């Protein structure tokens, strides 16, 4: 499960410890899943004590959130009373249940720290692409989702950036706006979109990718960090009819998606120090908008920060 290290302009736990939290997340997620499986198996085999075990399971679920955040007893604006939830009956559904619980925790982790909290847009809880990138890719993939970068006086919004152990992926998703469409590059500025026999001209989507690539490379160059940056155009429910592909760019359409996806899923690279250095410096150039938690200060005027 990929890690959400930056969401929009929200304050992120990773900004307070980039070299600490990625490893901690992986370790704790594994520990809690193993524990959940153990308890689930006990529940199945110890029918006579089902009621008491169910209570233990609910406490373990809450413990997962507390341990993952490594909280002390402080007021948490995210904590609401949770309804009692029965665990799924089969192991496959239990995995999905666990992934959804971790997803909710990741949203909290990417929008708050122990001392600060950002105003959260709840639509992200239902964002299928955000859930896709977090739930379908390895733990060592670090995701920036719709980040806002600040470089000098310029503010630039990105779409999806994934920092893997081996490269920095700059991703644009054509599937957000199109389905069952064939795209044909016309020139450096224009593409043709053909859907249901209808044709229309659109702006070349690679242009925005190149702009984000330049920004990322400028940050890496400033800190003398040598790390590959590659552009990806996602069109997994569409087709891209092309004769050539720009340098350091990959088109992922419905013909190429499955092989590309399996390649990412099978990645066995561990988190690397250079990867964390890159993540730390990129985070330093993102915008942060947040308020202090009530337990720390009464003034809740928003704080805006950027490079």
mmCIF file of C-alpha atoms in Angstrom:
data_model
loop_
_atom_site.group_PDB
_atom_site.id
_atom_site.type_symbol
_atom_site.label_atom_id
_atom_site.label_comp_id
_atom_site.label_asym_id
_atom_site.label_seq_id
_atom_site.Cartn_x
_atom_site.Cartn_y
_atom_site.Cartn_z
ATOM 1 C CA UNK A 1 0.000 0.000 0.000
ATOM 2 C CA UNK A 2 1.611 3.243 -1.162
ATOM 3 C CA UNK A 3 2.084 6.057 1.332
ATOM 4 C CA UNK A 4 0.355 9.435 1.024
ATOM 5 C CA UNK A 5 3.024 11.936 1.981
ATOM 6 C CA UNK A 6 1.369 15.080 0.580
ATOM 7 C CA UNK A 7 -2.263 15.929 -0.147
ATOM 8 C CA UNK A 8 -3.077 19.292 -1.716
ATOM 9 C CA UNK A 9 -1.773 22.058 0.630
ATOM 10 C CA UNK A 10 -2.488 20.140 3.840
ATOM 11 C CA UNK A 11 0.013 19.820 6.660
ATOM 12 C CA UNK A 12 1.505 16.326 6.564
ATOM 13 C CA UNK A 13 3.002 14.112 9.235
ATOM 14 C CA UNK A 14 5.841 13.319 6.809
ATOM 15 C CA UNK A 15 6.879 16.963 6.814
ATOM 16 C CA UNK A 16 7.879 16.563 10.459
ATOM 17 C CA UNK A 17 9.954 13.410 9.936
ATOM 18 C CA UNK A 18 10.564 12.247 6.382
ATOM 19 C CA UNK A 19 13.258 9.796 7.465
ATOM 20 C CA UNK A 20 11.133 8.374 10.268
ATOM 21 C CA UNK A 21 7.567 7.830 9.150
ATOM 22 C CA UNK A 22 7.854 5.805 5.923
ATOM 23 C CA UNK A 23 9.639 2.960 7.707
ATOM 24 C CA UNK A 24 7.384 3.255 10.732
ATOM 25 C CA UNK A 25 4.283 3.035 8.555
ATOM 26 C CA UNK A 26 5.464 -0.158 6.842
ATOM 27 C CA UNK A 27 6.434 -1.820 10.120
ATOM 28 C CA UNK A 28 3.266 -0.929 11.995
ATOM 29 C CA UNK A 29 0.983 -1.818 9.098
ATOM 30 C CA UNK A 30 2.455 -5.305 8.945
ATOM 31 C CA UNK A 31 2.287 -5.758 12.714
ATOM 32 C CA UNK A 32 -1.336 -4.678 12.879
ATOM 33 C CA UNK A 33 -2.414 -6.815 9.938
ATOM 34 C CA UNK A 34 -0.738 -9.886 11.431
ATOM 35 C CA UNK A 35 -2.468 -9.163 14.706
ATOM 36 C CA UNK A 36 -5.826 -8.664 13.004
ATOM 37 C CA UNK A 37 -5.464 -11.971 11.137
ATOM 38 C CA UNK A 38 -4.600 -13.756 14.369
ATOM 39 C CA UNK A 39 -7.617 -12.336 16.180
ATOM 40 C CA UNK A 40 -9.877 -13.021 13.205
ATOM 41 C CA UNK A 41 -8.795 -16.666 13.179
ATOM 42 C CA UNK A 42 -9.444 -16.903 16.893
ATOM 43 C CA UNK A 43 -12.918 -15.505 16.363
ATOM 44 C CA UNK A 44 -13.655 -18.187 13.776
ATOM 45 C CA UNK A 45 -12.413 -21.063 15.917
ATOM 46 C CA UNK A 46 -13.602 -19.983 19.340
ATOM 47 C CA UNK A 47 -17.328 -19.617 18.752
ATOM 48 C CA UNK A 48 -18.156 -20.037 22.404
ATOM 49 C CA UNK A 49 -16.234 -16.905 23.333
ATOM 50 C CA UNK A 50 -17.253 -14.914 20.241
ATOM 51 C CA UNK A 51 -18.673 -11.946 22.135
ATOM 52 C CA UNK A 52 -15.563 -11.293 24.218
ATOM 53 C CA UNK A 53 -13.267 -11.753 21.233
ATOM 54 C CA UNK A 54 -15.315 -9.297 19.166
ATOM 55 C CA UNK A 55 -14.778 -6.716 21.895
ATOM 56 C CA UNK A 56 -11.025 -7.353 21.776
ATOM 57 C CA UNK A 57 -11.047 -6.961 18.003
ATOM 58 C CA UNK A 58 -12.751 -3.581 18.205
ATOM 59 C CA UNK A 59 -10.152 -2.440 20.730
ATOM 60 C CA UNK A 60 -7.378 -3.685 18.407
ATOM 61 C CA UNK A 61 -8.925 -1.680 15.564
ATOM 62 C CA UNK A 62 -8.812 1.517 17.636
ATOM 63 C CA UNK A 63 -5.313 0.634 18.827
ATOM 64 C CA UNK A 64 -4.220 0.458 15.178
ATOM 65 C CA UNK A 65 -5.100 4.120 14.647
ATOM 66 C CA UNK A 66 -3.461 5.250 17.893
ATOM 67 C CA UNK A 67 -0.273 3.294 17.307
ATOM 68 C CA UNK A 68 -0.032 4.335 13.672
ATOM 69 C CA UNK A 69 -0.191 7.970 14.704
ATOM 70 C CA UNK A 70 2.036 7.322 17.723
ATOM 71 C CA UNK A 71 -0.224 9.627 19.710
ATOM 72 C CA UNK A 72 -0.192 10.512 23.345
ATOM 73 C CA UNK A 73 -3.433 11.416 25.076
ATOM 74 C CA UNK A 74 -4.276 14.681 23.306
ATOM 75 C CA UNK A 75 -7.494 16.116 21.955
ATOM 76 C CA UNK A 76 -7.957 14.842 18.402
ATOM 77 C CA UNK A 77 -10.411 16.731 16.219
ATOM 78 C CA UNK A 78 -10.658 13.692 13.956
ATOM 79 C CA UNK A 79 -11.938 11.294 16.617
ATOM 80 C CA UNK A 80 -15.660 10.631 16.440
ATOM 81 C CA UNK A 81 -17.599 7.784 17.978
ATOM 82 C CA UNK A 82 -17.296 4.795 15.679
ATOM 83 C CA UNK A 83 -20.115 2.381 15.099
ATOM 84 C CA UNK A 84 -19.503 -1.186 16.190
ATOM 85 C CA UNK A 85 -18.452 -3.072 13.061
ATOM 86 C CA UNK A 86 -18.351 -6.813 12.635
ATOM 87 C CA UNK A 87 -15.324 -8.191 10.834
ATOM 88 C CA UNK A 88 -15.828 -9.823 7.408
ATOM 89 C CA UNK A 89 -16.381 -13.555 7.256
ATOM 90 C CA UNK A 90 -13.657 -14.456 4.731
ATOM 91 C CA UNK A 91 -9.983 -13.515 4.562
ATOM 92 C CA UNK A 92 -10.186 -11.730 1.191
ATOM 93 C CA UNK A 93 -12.873 -9.377 2.484
ATOM 94 C CA UNK A 94 -10.832 -8.902 5.647
ATOM 95 C CA UNK A 95 -7.936 -7.630 3.508
ATOM 96 C CA UNK A 96 -10.219 -5.101 1.813
ATOM 97 C CA UNK A 97 -11.572 -4.071 5.199
ATOM 98 C CA UNK A 98 -8.046 -3.533 6.489
ATOM 99 C CA UNK A 99 -7.003 -1.531 3.406
ATOM 100 C CA UNK A 100 -10.005 0.772 3.808
ATOM 101 C CA UNK A 101 -9.206 1.346 7.478
ATOM 102 C CA UNK A 102 -5.592 2.176 6.596
ATOM 103 C CA UNK A 103 -6.796 4.493 3.811
ATOM 104 C CA UNK A 104 -8.818 6.490 6.338
ATOM 105 C CA UNK A 105 -5.798 6.709 8.596
ATOM 106 C CA UNK A 106 -3.585 7.863 5.726
ATOM 107 C CA UNK A 107 -5.953 10.752 5.017
ATOM 108 C CA UNK A 108 -5.639 11.843 8.646
ATOM 109 C CA UNK A 109 -1.882 11.415 8.578
ATOM 110 C CA UNK A 110 -1.618 13.512 5.398
ATOM 111 C CA UNK A 111 -3.731 16.361 6.816
ATOM 112 C CA UNK A 112 -2.602 16.706 10.424
ATOM 113 C CA UNK A 113 0.264 16.440 12.886
ATOM 114 C CA UNK A 114 0.193 16.247 16.662
ATOM 115 C CA UNK A 115 0.082 20.040 16.864
ATOM 116 C CA UNK A 116 -1.551 21.212 13.607
ATOM 117 C CA UNK A 117 -4.516 20.262 11.447
ATOM 118 C CA UNK A 118 -5.687 21.315 7.980
ATOM 119 C CA UNK A 119 -9.301 21.811 6.982
ATOM 120 C CA UNK A 120 -10.089 18.588 5.134
ATOM 121 C CA UNK A 121 -12.194 18.226 1.989
ATOM 122 C CA UNK A 122 -14.170 15.038 2.590
ATOM 123 C CA UNK A 123 -14.508 14.373 -1.134
ATOM 124 C CA UNK A 124 -11.024 12.845 -0.926
ATOM 125 C CA UNK A 125 -12.564 9.995 1.062
ATOM 126 C CA UNK A 126 -14.467 9.052 -2.097
ATOM 127 C CA UNK A 127 -11.772 9.877 -4.659
ATOM 128 C CA UNK A 128 -11.314 6.659 -6.683
ATOM 129 C CA UNK A 129 -7.963 7.686 -8.118
ATOM 130 C CA UNK A 130 -6.496 8.546 -4.739
ATOM 131 C CA UNK A 131 -7.632 5.195 -3.367
ATOM 132 C CA UNK A 132 -6.297 3.459 -6.480
ATOM 133 C CA UNK A 133 -2.772 4.849 -6.151
ATOM 134 C CA UNK A 134 -2.620 4.174 -2.412
ATOM 135 C CA UNK A 135 -4.153 0.707 -2.318
ATOM 136 C CA UNK A 136 -2.713 -0.861 -5.469
ATOM 137 C CA UNK A 137 0.960 0.057 -5.282
ATOM 138 C CA UNK A 138 3.849 -1.025 -2.995
ATOM 139 C CA UNK A 139 4.556 0.397 0.475
ATOM 140 C CA UNK A 140 7.773 1.936 -0.835
ATOM 141 C CA UNK A 141 5.922 4.239 -3.274
ATOM 142 C CA UNK A 142 5.451 7.732 -1.803
ATOM 143 C CA UNK A 143 2.541 9.708 -3.259
ATOM 144 C CA UNK A 144 2.036 13.457 -3.712
ATOM 145 C CA UNK A 145 -1.628 13.901 -4.678
ATOM 146 C CA UNK A 146 -2.622 17.245 -6.181
ATOM 147 C CA UNK A 147 0.273 18.999 -4.391
ATOM 148 C CA UNK A 148 0.764 22.751 -4.566
ATOM 149 C CA UNK A 149 4.405 23.714 -5.086
ATOM 150 C CA UNK A 150 5.842 27.140 -4.359
ATOM 151 C CA UNK A 151 9.046 28.139 -6.088
ATOM 152 C CA UNK A 152 10.119 31.742 -5.638
ATOM 153 C CA UNK A 153 6.863 33.639 -6.246
ATOM 154 C CA UNK A 154 5.269 31.038 -8.504
ATOM 155 C CA UNK A 155 2.583 28.609 -7.344
ATOM 156 C CA UNK A 156 2.159 25.463 -9.425
ATOM 157 C CA UNK A 157 -0.415 22.750 -8.850
ATOM 158 C CA UNK A 158 0.533 19.185 -9.696
ATOM 159 C CA UNK A 159 -1.714 16.225 -10.417
ATOM 160 C CA UNK A 160 -0.050 13.031 -9.196
ATOM 161 C CA UNK A 161 3.615 12.555 -8.344
ATOM 162 C CA UNK A 162 4.914 9.210 -7.103
ATOM 163 C CA UNK A 163 8.372 8.982 -5.589
ATOM 164 C CA UNK A 164 9.579 5.390 -5.988
ATOM 165 C CA UNK A 165 12.949 3.997 -4.858
ATOM 166 C CA UNK A 166 14.242 4.339 -8.436
ATOM 167 C CA UNK A 167 12.483 7.303 -10.061
ATOM 168 C CA UNK A 168 10.169 10.268 -9.673
ATOM 169 C CA UNK A 169 6.949 9.638 -11.607
ATOM 170 C CA UNK A 170 5.095 12.675 -12.949
ATOM 171 C CA UNK A 171 1.559 11.480 -13.807
ATOM 172 C CA UNK A 172 -1.355 13.021 -15.673
ATOM 173 C CA UNK A 173 -4.641 11.088 -15.926
ATOM 174 C CA UNK A 174 -6.651 11.342 -19.136
ATOM 175 C CA UNK A 175 -9.184 8.869 -17.704
ATOM 176 C CA UNK A 176 -10.524 11.584 -15.388
ATOM 177 C CA UNK A 177 -12.176 13.270 -18.374
ATOM 178 C CA UNK A 178 -12.387 10.627 -21.097
ATOM 179 C CA UNK A 179 -13.460 7.018 -21.586
ATOM 180 C CA UNK A 180 -13.325 4.800 -24.691
ATOM 181 C CA UNK A 181 -11.586 7.599 -26.547
ATOM 182 C CA UNK A 182 -8.787 7.408 -29.100
ATOM 183 C CA UNK A 183 -6.162 10.152 -28.940
ATOM 184 C CA UNK A 184 -3.976 11.136 -31.883
ATOM 185 C CA UNK A 185 -1.119 13.626 -31.495
ATOM 186 C CA UNK A 186 -1.268 16.367 -34.121
ATOM 187 C CA UNK A 187 1.743 18.481 -33.181
ATOM 188 C CA UNK A 188 3.549 19.803 -30.094
ATOM 189 C CA UNK A 189 0.519 21.859 -29.086
ATOM 190 C CA UNK A 190 -2.574 19.882 -30.119
ATOM 191 C CA UNK A 191 -4.053 16.386 -29.972
ATOM 192 C CA UNK A 192 -7.171 14.951 -31.553
ATOM 193 C CA UNK A 193 -9.712 13.182 -29.291
ATOM 194 C CA UNK A 194 -12.080 10.792 -31.116
ATOM 195 C CA UNK A 195 -15.071 9.483 -29.176
ATOM 196 C CA UNK A 196 -18.175 7.845 -30.606
ATOM 197 C CA UNK A 197 -17.324 9.094 -34.086
ATOM 198 C CA UNK A 198 -17.007 12.682 -32.847
ATOM 199 C CA UNK A 199 -13.697 14.510 -33.110
ATOM 200 C CA UNK A 200 -12.433 17.449 -31.136
ATOM 201 C CA UNK A 201 -9.099 19.152 -30.678
ATOM 202 C CA UNK A 202 -7.561 19.269 -27.201
ATOM 203 C CA UNK A 203 -4.400 20.774 -25.760
ATOM 204 C CA UNK A 204 -1.484 18.340 -25.846
ATOM 205 C CA UNK A 205 -1.593 16.803 -22.321
ATOM 206 C CA UNK A 206 2.170 16.326 -22.337
ATOM 207 C CA UNK A 207 2.608 20.101 -22.001
ATOM 208 C CA UNK A 208 1.504 20.138 -18.349
ATOM 209 C CA UNK A 209 3.697 17.110 -17.656
ATOM 210 C CA UNK A 210 6.723 18.915 -19.074
ATOM 211 C CA UNK A 211 5.981 21.947 -16.920
ATOM 212 C CA UNK A 212 5.871 19.824 -13.767
ATOM 213 C CA UNK A 213 9.011 17.974 -14.864
ATOM 214 C CA UNK A 214 10.893 21.275 -15.156
ATOM 215 C CA UNK A 215 9.770 22.335 -11.683
ATOM 216 C CA UNK A 216 10.817 19.051 -10.083
ATOM 217 C CA UNK A 217 14.168 19.057 -11.846
ATOM 218 C CA UNK A 218 14.843 22.631 -10.769
ATOM 219 C CA UNK A 219 14.341 21.615 -7.121
ATOM 220 C CA UNK A 220 16.561 18.559 -7.497
ATOM 221 C CA UNK A 221 19.270 20.579 -9.275
ATOM 222 C CA UNK A 222 19.199 23.254 -6.572
ATOM 223 C CA UNK A 223 20.024 20.650 -3.922
ATOM 224 C CA UNK A 224 22.384 18.730 -6.262
ATOM 225 C CA UNK A 225 20.247 15.604 -6.041
ATOM 226 C CA UNK A 226 20.689 13.134 -8.876
ATOM 227 C CA UNK A 227 17.377 11.317 -9.312
ATOM 228 C CA UNK A 228 15.540 10.300 -12.511
ATOM 229 C CA UNK A 229 12.302 12.123 -13.372
ATOM 230 C CA UNK A 230 9.917 10.456 -15.825
ATOM 231 C CA UNK A 231 6.566 11.549 -17.265
ATOM 232 C CA UNK A 232 3.562 9.200 -17.466
ATOM 233 C CA UNK A 233 0.318 9.849 -19.314
ATOM 234 C CA UNK A 234 -2.440 7.603 -17.961
ATOM 235 C CA UNK A 235 -5.188 6.503 -20.354
ATOM 236 C CA UNK A 236 -5.959 3.004 -19.123
ATOM 237 C CA UNK A 237 -9.541 3.061 -20.440
ATOM 238 C CA UNK A 238 -8.536 4.797 -23.692
ATOM 239 C CA UNK A 239 -6.135 4.418 -26.613
ATOM 240 C CA UNK A 240 -3.264 6.637 -27.699
ATOM 241 C CA UNK A 241 -2.341 6.280 -31.362
ATOM 242 C CA UNK A 242 1.226 7.552 -31.583
ATOM 243 C CA UNK A 243 4.252 7.028 -33.764
ATOM 244 C CA UNK A 244 6.802 8.322 -31.304
ATOM 245 C CA UNK A 245 6.931 9.196 -27.615
ATOM 246 C CA UNK A 246 8.744 12.235 -26.159
ATOM 247 C CA UNK A 247 11.974 11.642 -24.238
ATOM 248 C CA UNK A 248 11.551 10.289 -20.690
ATOM 249 C CA UNK A 249 7.810 9.875 -21.283
ATOM 250 C CA UNK A 250 5.591 6.818 -21.264
ATOM 251 C CA UNK A 251 2.014 6.518 -22.521
ATOM 252 C CA UNK A 252 -0.029 4.026 -20.458
ATOM 253 C CA UNK A 253 -3.162 3.254 -22.485
ATOM 254 C CA UNK A 254 -5.479 0.242 -22.380
ATOM 255 C CA UNK A 255 -3.035 -1.847 -24.445
ATOM 256 C CA UNK A 256 -0.067 -1.195 -22.149
ATOM 257 C CA UNK A 257 -1.692 -0.724 -18.763
ATOM 258 C CA UNK A 258 -1.780 -4.280 -17.425
ATOM 259 C CA UNK A 259 1.890 -5.062 -18.089
ATOM 260 C CA UNK A 260 2.969 -1.703 -16.679
ATOM 261 C CA UNK A 261 0.781 -2.147 -13.596
ATOM 262 C CA UNK A 262 2.098 -5.636 -12.854
ATOM 263 C CA UNK A 263 5.658 -4.362 -13.176
ATOM 264 C CA UNK A 264 4.978 -1.743 -10.503
ATOM 265 C CA UNK A 265 3.215 -4.255 -8.241
ATOM 266 C CA UNK A 266 6.151 -6.633 -8.426
ATOM 267 C CA UNK A 267 8.734 -4.045 -7.427
ATOM 268 C CA UNK A 268 10.880 -5.343 -4.566
ATOM 269 C CA UNK A 269 13.134 -2.326 -4.084
ATOM 270 C CA UNK A 270 13.338 -1.145 -0.463
ATOM 271 C CA UNK A 271 13.020 2.494 0.532
ATOM 272 C CA UNK A 272 16.333 4.235 -0.175
ATOM 273 C CA UNK A 273 18.085 7.109 1.561
ATOM 274 C CA UNK A 274 18.306 9.119 -1.683
ATOM 275 C CA UNK A 275 14.568 8.637 -2.184
ATOM 276 C CA UNK A 276 13.879 10.075 1.271
ATOM 277 C CA UNK A 277 16.232 13.012 0.646
ATOM 278 C CA UNK A 278 14.326 13.829 -2.540
ATOM 279 C CA UNK A 279 11.001 13.562 -0.710
ATOM 280 C CA UNK A 280 12.205 15.825 2.081
ATOM 281 C CA UNK A 281 13.335 18.572 -0.301
ATOM 282 C CA UNK A 282 10.183 18.393 -2.407
ATOM 283 C CA UNK A 283 8.040 18.726 0.720
ATOM 284 C CA UNK A 284 10.011 21.831 1.715
ATOM 285 C CA UNK A 285 8.780 23.487 -1.484
ATOM 286 C CA UNK A 286 5.092 22.672 -1.049
ATOM 287 C CA UNK A 287 2.464 24.990 0.367
ATOM 288 C CA UNK A 288 1.032 24.262 3.840
ATOM 289 C CA UNK A 289 -2.235 25.661 5.161
ATOM 290 C CA UNK A 290 -3.273 24.673 8.681
ATOM 291 C CA UNK A 291 -4.411 25.779 12.132
ATOM 292 C CA UNK A 292 -3.070 24.870 15.530
ATOM 293 C CA UNK A 293 -4.973 22.156 17.349
ATOM 294 C CA UNK A 294 -7.198 23.463 20.179
ATOM 295 C CA UNK A 295 -5.120 21.605 22.741
ATOM 296 C CA UNK A 296 -2.111 23.715 21.793
ATOM 297 C CA UNK A 297 -3.518 27.194 21.191
ATOM 298 C CA UNK A 298 -6.880 28.951 21.176
ATOM 299 C CA UNK A 299 -6.192 31.090 18.095
ATOM 300 C CA UNK A 300 -7.310 29.104 15.032
ATOM 301 C CA UNK A 301 -6.373 31.637 12.345
ATOM 302 C CA UNK A 302 -5.040 29.701 9.314
ATOM 303 C CA UNK A 303 -1.286 29.589 8.819
ATOM 304 C CA UNK A 304 0.007 29.662 5.227
ATOM 305 C CA UNK A 305 3.520 28.424 4.574
ATOM 306 C CA UNK A 306 5.620 27.766 1.526
ATOM 307 C CA UNK A 307 9.165 28.024 0.316
#
